[in-house]
Amino acid sequence: MKKIKIRVPATSANLGPGYDCMGLALGLYSDFTFEESESLIIEGCPEEFRNEDNLVVKAFKKAYEYYNERAVSKGTSQISAPALKIMTESAVPVARGLGSSATCTVAGVLAAQVFLDDPFTDPELLMLCTELEGHPDNAAPCLFGGLTASFMEDGMPHLASFDCRDDWKFVTVIPDYEVKTSEARKVVKQDIKLSDGVYSVSHALCMVKALETGDGSLLGYACRDVLHEPYRRKLIKDYDKIRSVSLDSGADAFFISGSGSTMIALTRNEEVAENIRSALCNAFPNFDILILGVCKEGAVVV
Ligand code: HSE
């Protein structure tokens, strides 16, 4: 009976101006253990997720379906997905903008990759996860680690990885309330002005460079966004206060993580990071406030 453990990182999508295309893996993890079983057993998550609709199960099965479709076209043998016992130990909160759904899809697809003896290429792994996620910006850094930009073209995701200095401290402010991605996507405008397109491209490019070089001043300007944050900040009732406390405490940059409700303040200075955390802990004692680093390696079989 096969038994494997997969560790997947939390991810922060968008990074301000990179709506639906930029993402970064953070040093906060979920572990998923997969074991062949007589029937489906899921442990370590709320009762409502312990069934065939579980995203990890769907991702595992989707990868097998894709494998079998390919087998049919190549005339090779098909393989049925085994029933699984899945155990989850997750530090990544649900519906907070830290890529919890990507942790599930990536874990399920990677488990199939291991059970099937590595049949999929990296682009195929990303394609399978993206089909479940709808956009590749969490799945890409979750799979491959670090700072990524990705887009869909001709039905396939395409990916670029960038250097991100490892002394950046991501002060991650996790409120005690959710923002559902489906709701947060409804408030974003579908049509934009050319000037907003230019603003976004220029800021996203400079954001990537600032994360690579450690230029906090550039980062402070580059993190500004016109596509989603102006609308989504209204869904996070404490956004204005958290932003001003973070910037007043010395953060170089501030943005909403994914679709929220988590927000991230950035600095390379350890003392500034501690100051931001302590100021926010005082103001919001019920929030989780973590100082995270970038996760360079992405999802791993441990
Ligand atoms: N890019 C996505 C969004 C990330 O902002 O809606 C959340 O899944």
mmCIF file of C-alpha atoms and ligand atoms in Angstrom:
data_model
loop_
_atom_site.group_PDB
_atom_site.id
_atom_site.type_symbol
_atom_site.label_atom_id
_atom_site.label_comp_id
_atom_site.label_asym_id
_atom_site.label_seq_id
_atom_site.Cartn_x
_atom_site.Cartn_y
_atom_site.Cartn_z
ATOM 1 C CA MET A 1 0.000 0.000 0.000
ATOM 2 C CA LYS A 2 1.495 3.321 -1.050
ATOM 3 C CA LYS A 3 1.735 6.115 1.540
ATOM 4 C CA ILE A 4 3.157 9.570 0.803
ATOM 5 C CA LYS A 5 3.220 12.998 2.414
ATOM 6 C CA ILE A 6 3.127 16.220 0.427
ATOM 7 C CA ARG A 7 3.938 19.635 1.892
ATOM 8 C CA VAL A 8 2.514 22.662 0.084
ATOM 9 C CA PRO A 9 3.011 26.356 0.846
ATOM 10 C CA ALA A 10 0.533 29.180 1.314
ATOM 11 C CA THR A 11 0.595 31.689 -1.527
ATOM 12 C CA SER A 12 -0.152 35.350 -1.910
ATOM 13 C CA ALA A 13 -1.655 36.165 -5.314
ATOM 14 C CA ASN A 14 -1.777 39.524 -7.105
ATOM 15 C CA LEU A 15 0.936 41.287 -5.031
ATOM 16 C CA GLY A 16 -0.837 44.590 -5.650
ATOM 17 C CA PRO A 17 -0.770 45.318 -9.392
ATOM 18 C CA GLY A 18 -0.434 41.727 -10.694
ATOM 19 C CA TYR A 19 -4.133 40.857 -10.630
ATOM 20 C CA ASP A 20 -4.676 37.201 -11.578
ATOM 21 C CA CYS A 21 -1.087 36.788 -12.790
ATOM 22 C CA MET A 22 1.526 37.362 -10.071
ATOM 23 C CA GLY A 23 2.002 35.229 -6.990
ATOM 24 C CA LEU A 24 4.486 34.345 -4.292
ATOM 25 C CA ALA A 25 4.924 31.275 -2.082
ATOM 26 C CA LEU A 26 5.191 31.950 1.648
ATOM 27 C CA GLY A 27 6.719 29.947 4.485
ATOM 28 C CA LEU A 28 3.437 28.701 5.904
ATOM 29 C CA TYR A 29 2.515 25.120 5.064
ATOM 30 C CA SER A 30 -0.127 22.427 4.823
ATOM 31 C CA ASP A 31 0.789 18.746 4.962
ATOM 32 C CA PHE A 32 -1.321 16.133 3.197
ATOM 33 C CA THR A 33 -0.723 12.413 3.740
ATOM 34 C CA PHE A 34 -2.134 10.041 1.098
ATOM 35 C CA GLU A 35 -2.523 6.334 1.682
ATOM 36 C CA GLU A 36 -4.260 3.702 -0.440
ATOM 37 C CA SER A 37 -7.419 2.582 1.320
ATOM 38 C CA GLU A 38 -10.503 0.365 0.893
ATOM 39 C CA SER A 39 -12.730 3.449 0.719
ATOM 40 C CA LEU A 40 -12.411 7.232 0.907
ATOM 41 C CA ILE A 41 -11.431 8.466 4.382
ATOM 42 C CA ILE A 42 -10.565 12.124 5.034
ATOM 43 C CA GLU A 43 -9.212 13.316 8.371
ATOM 44 C CA GLY A 44 -8.020 16.644 9.758
ATOM 45 C CA CYS A 45 -10.579 18.933 8.143
ATOM 46 C CA PRO A 46 -14.165 19.990 8.970
ATOM 47 C CA GLU A 47 -16.898 17.379 8.437
ATOM 48 C CA GLU A 48 -18.334 19.305 5.448
ATOM 49 C CA PHE A 49 -15.150 18.596 3.431
ATOM 50 C CA ARG A 50 -14.951 14.867 4.204
ATOM 51 C CA ASN A 51 -16.529 13.605 0.966
ATOM 52 C CA GLU A 52 -15.987 13.145 -2.788
ATOM 53 C CA ASP A 53 -16.424 16.912 -3.331
ATOM 54 C CA ASN A 54 -13.220 17.591 -1.407
ATOM 55 C CA LEU A 55 -10.911 19.607 -3.681
ATOM 56 C CA VAL A 56 -7.937 17.341 -2.941
ATOM 57 C CA VAL A 57 -9.945 14.303 -4.062
ATOM 58 C CA LYS A 58 -11.220 16.117 -7.168
ATOM 59 C CA ALA A 59 -7.684 17.151 -8.117
ATOM 60 C CA PHE A 60 -6.344 13.610 -7.623
ATOM 61 C CA LYS A 61 -9.120 12.166 -9.793
ATOM 62 C CA LYS A 62 -8.748 14.855 -12.440
ATOM 63 C CA ALA A 63 -5.069 13.991 -12.833
ATOM 64 C CA TYR A 64 -5.974 10.301 -13.285
ATOM 65 C CA GLU A 65 -8.657 11.237 -15.851
ATOM 66 C CA TYR A 66 -6.106 13.273 -17.787
ATOM 67 C CA TYR A 67 -3.610 10.370 -17.603
ATOM 68 C CA ASN A 68 -6.248 7.967 -18.925
ATOM 69 C CA GLU A 69 -7.348 10.273 -21.748
ATOM 70 C CA ARG A 70 -3.746 10.401 -22.851
ATOM 71 C CA ALA A 71 -3.438 6.621 -22.505
ATOM 72 C CA VAL A 72 -6.444 6.162 -24.814
ATOM 73 C CA SER A 73 -4.942 8.427 -27.458
ATOM 74 C CA LYS A 74 -1.556 6.674 -27.203
ATOM 75 C CA GLY A 75 -3.086 3.189 -27.046
ATOM 76 C CA THR A 76 -1.440 2.459 -23.652
ATOM 77 C CA SER A 77 -3.033 1.023 -20.501
ATOM 78 C CA GLN A 78 -5.396 3.050 -18.373
ATOM 79 C CA ILE A 79 -5.042 3.062 -14.566
ATOM 80 C CA SER A 80 -7.955 3.509 -12.136
ATOM 81 C CA ALA A 81 -7.529 6.008 -9.311
ATOM 82 C CA PRO A 82 -7.247 4.119 -6.014
ATOM 83 C CA ALA A 83 -9.469 4.963 -3.042
ATOM 84 C CA LEU A 84 -7.539 7.051 -0.540
ATOM 85 C CA LYS A 85 -7.155 7.849 3.097
ATOM 86 C CA ILE A 86 -6.171 11.531 3.226
ATOM 87 C CA MET A 87 -4.892 13.196 6.385
ATOM 88 C CA THR A 88 -4.583 16.964 6.453
ATOM 89 C CA GLU A 89 -2.583 19.138 8.833
ATOM 90 C CA SER A 90 -3.001 22.685 7.647
ATOM 91 C CA ALA A 91 -1.614 25.968 8.906
ATOM 92 C CA VAL A 92 -3.081 27.784 5.882
ATOM 93 C CA PRO A 93 -6.407 29.393 6.826
ATOM 94 C CA VAL A 94 -9.462 28.927 4.583
ATOM 95 C CA ALA A 95 -11.025 31.868 2.688
ATOM 96 C CA ARG A 96 -8.411 34.390 3.819
ATOM 97 C CA GLY A 97 -6.543 35.037 0.533
ATOM 98 C CA LEU A 98 -3.580 32.763 1.268
ATOM 99 C CA GLY A 99 -4.221 30.181 -1.442
ATOM 100 C CA SER A 100 -5.827 27.444 0.655
ATOM 101 C CA SER A 101 -7.686 26.078 -2.376
ATOM 102 C CA ALA A 102 -4.420 25.939 -4.340
ATOM 103 C CA THR A 103 -2.845 23.913 -1.507
ATOM 104 C CA CYS A 104 -5.620 21.339 -2.059
ATOM 105 C CA THR A 105 -5.439 21.200 -5.859
ATOM 106 C CA VAL A 106 -1.636 21.096 -5.888
ATOM 107 C CA ALA A 107 -1.531 18.370 -3.223
ATOM 108 C CA GLY A 108 -4.100 16.241 -5.096
ATOM 109 C CA VAL A 109 -2.408 16.591 -8.482
ATOM 110 C CA LEU A 110 1.056 15.964 -7.044
ATOM 111 C CA ALA A 111 -0.178 12.898 -5.185
ATOM 112 C CA ALA A 112 -1.398 11.507 -8.528
ATOM 113 C CA GLN A 113 1.969 12.396 -10.066
ATOM 114 C CA VAL A 114 3.711 10.268 -7.410
ATOM 115 C CA PHE A 115 1.182 7.405 -7.494
ATOM 116 C CA LEU A 116 1.454 7.257 -11.310
ATOM 117 C CA ASP A 117 5.307 7.437 -11.297
ATOM 118 C CA ASP A 118 5.857 10.948 -12.659
ATOM 119 C CA PRO A 119 3.962 10.971 -15.971
ATOM 120 C CA PHE A 120 3.279 14.742 -16.071
ATOM 121 C CA THR A 121 5.528 17.627 -17.131
ATOM 122 C CA ASP A 122 5.630 20.826 -15.063
ATOM 123 C CA PRO A 123 3.322 22.672 -17.544
ATOM 124 C CA GLU A 124 0.854 19.760 -17.336
ATOM 125 C CA LEU A 125 0.870 19.877 -13.525
ATOM 126 C CA LEU A 126 0.150 23.601 -13.665
ATOM 127 C CA MET A 127 -2.537 23.110 -16.328
ATOM 128 C CA LEU A 128 -4.354 20.508 -14.192
ATOM 129 C CA CYS A 129 -4.279 22.761 -11.114
ATOM 130 C CA THR A 130 -5.300 25.837 -13.109
ATOM 131 C CA GLU A 131 -8.331 24.093 -14.599
ATOM 132 C CA LEU A 132 -9.615 23.552 -11.067
ATOM 133 C CA GLU A 133 -8.534 26.952 -9.751
ATOM 134 C CA GLY A 134 -9.695 29.091 -12.692
ATOM 135 C CA HIS A 135 -6.473 31.145 -12.716
ATOM 136 C CA PRO A 136 -2.828 30.108 -12.308
ATOM 137 C CA ASP A 137 -1.605 32.838 -9.942
ATOM 138 C CA ASN A 138 -1.807 30.773 -6.725
ATOM 139 C CA ALA A 139 -1.163 27.351 -8.263
ATOM 140 C CA ALA A 140 2.098 28.417 -9.971
ATOM 141 C CA PRO A 141 4.002 29.575 -6.852
ATOM 142 C CA CYS A 142 2.382 26.818 -4.785
ATOM 143 C CA LEU A 143 3.804 24.204 -7.168
ATOM 144 C CA PHE A 144 7.144 25.754 -8.029
ATOM 145 C CA GLY A 145 7.873 28.144 -5.144
ATOM 146 C CA GLY A 146 9.184 31.714 -5.120
ATOM 147 C CA LEU A 147 7.842 34.611 -7.155
ATOM 148 C CA THR A 148 6.001 33.780 -10.366
ATOM 149 C CA ALA A 149 4.067 35.417 -13.170
ATOM 150 C CA SER A 150 1.747 33.272 -15.226
ATOM 151 C CA PHE A 151 -0.917 33.514 -17.894
ATOM 152 C CA MET A 152 -3.127 31.279 -20.011
ATOM 153 C CA GLU A 153 -2.493 31.173 -23.760
ATOM 154 C CA ASP A 154 -3.740 28.573 -26.274
ATOM 155 C CA GLY A 155 -5.350 26.639 -23.429
ATOM 156 C CA MET A 156 -2.115 26.172 -21.491
ATOM 157 C CA PRO A 157 -0.629 28.120 -18.576
ATOM 158 C CA HIS A 158 2.746 29.765 -19.185
ATOM 159 C CA LEU A 159 5.040 30.624 -16.324
ATOM 160 C CA ALA A 160 8.031 32.783 -15.493
ATOM 161 C CA SER A 161 9.864 32.573 -12.158
ATOM 162 C CA PHE A 162 11.703 35.565 -10.702
ATOM 163 C CA ASP A 163 14.203 36.039 -7.922
ATOM 164 C CA CYS A 164 12.822 37.407 -4.689
ATOM 165 C CA ARG A 165 15.343 38.407 -2.016
ATOM 166 C CA ASP A 166 15.028 36.114 0.944
ATOM 167 C CA ASP A 167 15.389 38.886 3.537
ATOM 168 C CA TRP A 168 11.947 40.324 2.778
ATOM 169 C CA LYS A 169 9.657 39.976 5.772
ATOM 170 C CA PHE A 170 6.013 39.542 4.864
ATOM 171 C CA VAL A 171 4.043 40.737 7.876
ATOM 172 C CA THR A 172 0.866 38.798 7.216
ATOM 173 C CA VAL A 173 -2.269 40.127 8.894
ATOM 174 C CA ILE A 174 -5.019 37.493 8.964
ATOM 175 C CA PRO A 175 -8.347 38.917 10.207
ATOM 176 C CA ASP A 176 -10.808 36.792 12.154
ATOM 177 C CA TYR A 177 -13.306 37.104 9.279
ATOM 178 C CA GLU A 178 -13.457 35.666 5.764
ATOM 179 C CA VAL A 179 -13.752 37.276 2.359
ATOM 180 C CA LYS A 180 -15.042 34.781 -0.177
ATOM 181 C CA THR A 181 -13.108 34.899 -3.463
ATOM 182 C CA SER A 182 -16.347 34.514 -5.449
ATOM 183 C CA GLU A 183 -17.734 37.676 -3.778
ATOM 184 C CA ALA A 184 -14.457 39.570 -4.105
ATOM 185 C CA ARG A 185 -14.341 38.827 -7.836
ATOM 186 C CA LYS A 186 -17.823 40.276 -8.341
ATOM 187 C CA VAL A 187 -16.775 43.741 -7.147
ATOM 188 C CA VAL A 188 -13.894 44.053 -9.645
ATOM 189 C CA LYS A 189 -14.744 45.990 -12.836
ATOM 190 C CA GLN A 190 -14.681 43.918 -16.024
ATOM 191 C CA ASP A 191 -13.621 46.787 -18.313
ATOM 192 C CA ILE A 192 -10.669 49.062 -17.696
ATOM 193 C CA LYS A 193 -9.268 52.244 -19.241
ATOM 194 C CA LEU A 194 -6.076 52.125 -21.301
ATOM 195 C CA SER A 195 -4.359 54.317 -18.691
ATOM 196 C CA ASP A 196 -5.196 51.748 -15.992
ATOM 197 C CA GLY A 197 -3.716 49.009 -18.182
ATOM 198 C CA VAL A 198 -0.490 51.008 -18.569
ATOM 199 C CA TYR A 199 -0.464 51.724 -14.821
ATOM 200 C CA SER A 200 -0.806 48.021 -14.035
ATOM 201 C CA VAL A 201 1.858 46.762 -16.448
ATOM 202 C CA SER A 202 4.389 49.371 -15.328
ATOM 203 C CA HIS A 203 3.742 48.834 -11.639
ATOM 204 C CA ALA A 204 3.781 45.028 -11.884
ATOM 205 C CA LEU A 205 7.119 45.043 -13.729
ATOM 206 C CA CYS A 206 8.685 47.391 -11.168
ATOM 207 C CA MET A 207 7.203 45.345 -8.317
ATOM 208 C CA VAL A 208 9.029 42.262 -9.567
ATOM 209 C CA LYS A 209 12.312 44.186 -9.872
ATOM 210 C CA ALA A 210 11.939 45.727 -6.397
ATOM 211 C CA LEU A 211 11.311 42.301 -4.838
ATOM 212 C CA GLU A 212 14.455 41.048 -6.575
ATOM 213 C CA THR A 213 16.742 43.953 -5.653
ATOM 214 C CA GLY A 214 15.308 44.847 -2.245
ATOM 215 C CA ASP A 215 14.459 48.406 -3.293
ATOM 216 C CA GLY A 216 11.870 49.322 -0.649
ATOM 217 C CA SER A 217 11.281 52.794 -2.021
ATOM 218 C CA LEU A 218 10.421 51.480 -5.505
ATOM 219 C CA LEU A 219 8.317 48.740 -3.931
ATOM 220 C CA GLY A 220 6.277 51.323 -2.014
ATOM 221 C CA TYR A 221 5.153 52.939 -5.272
ATOM 222 C CA ALA A 222 5.044 49.769 -7.374
ATOM 223 C CA CYS A 223 2.662 47.929 -5.008
ATOM 224 C CA ARG A 224 -0.149 50.373 -5.798
ATOM 225 C CA ASP A 225 -3.018 48.928 -7.793
ATOM 226 C CA VAL A 226 -5.989 50.261 -9.706
ATOM 227 C CA LEU A 227 -7.639 47.018 -10.873
ATOM 228 C CA HIS A 228 -8.951 45.377 -7.708
ATOM 229 C CA GLU A 229 -7.735 46.925 -4.450
ATOM 230 C CA PRO A 230 -9.827 50.118 -4.702
ATOM 231 C CA TYR A 231 -12.955 47.902 -4.754
ATOM 232 C CA ARG A 232 -11.863 45.107 -2.457
ATOM 233 C CA ARG A 233 -10.586 47.310 0.364
ATOM 234 C CA LYS A 234 -14.251 48.067 1.075
ATOM 235 C CA LEU A 235 -14.858 44.366 1.785
ATOM 236 C CA ILE A 236 -12.230 44.405 4.554
ATOM 237 C CA LYS A 237 -13.602 46.605 7.290
ATOM 238 C CA ASP A 238 -10.237 47.171 8.991
ATOM 239 C CA TYR A 239 -8.234 47.781 5.784
ATOM 240 C CA ASP A 240 -7.666 51.522 6.291
ATOM 241 C CA LYS A 241 -6.494 51.196 9.885
ATOM 242 C CA ILE A 242 -4.237 48.210 9.198
ATOM 243 C CA ARG A 243 -2.696 49.982 6.227
ATOM 244 C CA SER A 244 -2.013 53.176 8.137
ATOM 245 C CA VAL A 245 -0.626 51.351 11.204
ATOM 246 C CA SER A 246 1.654 49.293 8.929
ATOM 247 C CA LEU A 247 2.961 52.273 6.951
ATOM 248 C CA ASP A 248 3.298 54.449 10.080
ATOM 249 C CA SER A 249 5.328 51.641 11.674
ATOM 250 C CA GLY A 250 7.765 51.718 8.752
ATOM 251 C CA ALA A 251 6.484 49.198 6.177
ATOM 252 C CA ASP A 252 7.805 49.785 2.660
ATOM 253 C CA ALA A 253 4.682 48.437 0.990
ATOM 254 C CA PHE A 254 1.210 47.164 1.733
ATOM 255 C CA PHE A 255 -1.318 45.163 -0.276
ATOM 256 C CA ILE A 256 -4.257 42.778 -0.030
ATOM 257 C CA SER A 257 -3.205 39.132 -0.282
ATOM 258 C CA GLY A 258 -5.189 37.445 -3.064
ATOM 259 C CA SER A 259 -8.820 38.404 -2.705
ATOM 260 C CA GLY A 260 -8.454 39.066 1.055
ATOM 261 C CA SER A 261 -9.173 39.223 3.883
ATOM 262 C CA THR A 262 -5.447 38.860 4.629
ATOM 263 C CA MET A 263 -3.254 41.912 4.079
ATOM 264 C CA ILE A 264 0.537 41.987 3.863
ATOM 265 C CA ALA A 265 3.009 44.677 4.920
ATOM 266 C CA LEU A 266 6.579 44.371 3.643
ATOM 267 C CA THR A 267 9.932 45.324 5.040
ATOM 268 C CA ARG A 268 13.459 43.880 5.030
ATOM 269 C CA ASN A 269 14.138 45.282 8.487
ATOM 270 C CA GLU A 270 13.543 42.808 11.300
ATOM 271 C CA GLU A 271 12.929 45.500 13.915
ATOM 272 C CA VAL A 272 10.393 47.260 11.684
ATOM 273 C CA ALA A 273 8.623 43.926 11.107
ATOM 274 C CA GLU A 274 8.407 43.353 14.867
ATOM 275 C CA ASN A 275 7.141 46.912 15.382
ATOM 276 C CA ILE A 276 4.410 46.434 12.779
ATOM 277 C CA ARG A 277 3.407 43.135 14.334
ATOM 278 C CA SER A 278 3.283 44.478 17.860
ATOM 279 C CA ALA A 279 1.329 47.612 16.864
ATOM 280 C CA LEU A 280 -1.198 45.465 14.988
ATOM 281 C CA CYS A 281 -1.399 42.845 17.759
ATOM 282 C CA ASN A 282 -2.316 45.640 20.188
ATOM 283 C CA ALA A 283 -4.952 47.060 17.875
ATOM 284 C CA PHE A 284 -6.340 43.706 16.704
ATOM 285 C CA PRO A 285 -5.791 41.102 19.439
ATOM 286 C CA ASN A 286 -8.072 38.569 17.691
ATOM 287 C CA PHE A 287 -6.142 38.598 14.414
ATOM 288 C CA ASP A 288 -3.276 36.252 13.554
ATOM 289 C CA ILE A 289 -0.247 38.300 12.634
ATOM 290 C CA LEU A 290 2.678 36.284 11.263
ATOM 291 C CA ILE A 291 6.060 37.334 9.977
ATOM 292 C CA LEU A 292 6.699 35.043 7.022
ATOM 293 C CA GLY A 293 9.532 34.599 4.568
ATOM 294 C CA VAL A 294 9.407 33.586 0.929
ATOM 295 C CA CYS A 295 9.221 29.817 0.286
ATOM 296 C CA LYS A 296 11.620 29.075 -2.550
ATOM 297 C CA GLU A 297 11.053 25.372 -3.120
ATOM 298 C CA GLY A 298 7.251 25.160 -3.535
ATOM 299 C CA ALA A 299 5.409 21.877 -3.057
ATOM 300 C CA VAL A 300 7.538 18.904 -2.000
ATOM 301 C CA VAL A 301 7.103 15.229 -1.279
ATOM 302 C CA VAL A 302 8.472 14.808 2.254
HETATM 303 N N1 HSE B 1 -6.220 36.385 -8.392
HETATM 304 C C1 HSE B 1 -7.288 35.873 -7.586
HETATM 305 C C2 HSE B 1 -8.183 37.012 -7.183
HETATM 306 C C3 HSE B 1 -6.690 35.237 -6.376
HETATM 307 O O1 HSE B 1 -7.649 38.066 -6.823
HETATM 308 O O2 HSE B 1 -9.401 36.883 -7.235
HETATM 309 C C4 HSE B 1 -7.706 34.637 -5.464
HETATM 310 O O3 HSE B 1 -7.882 33.311 -5.751
#
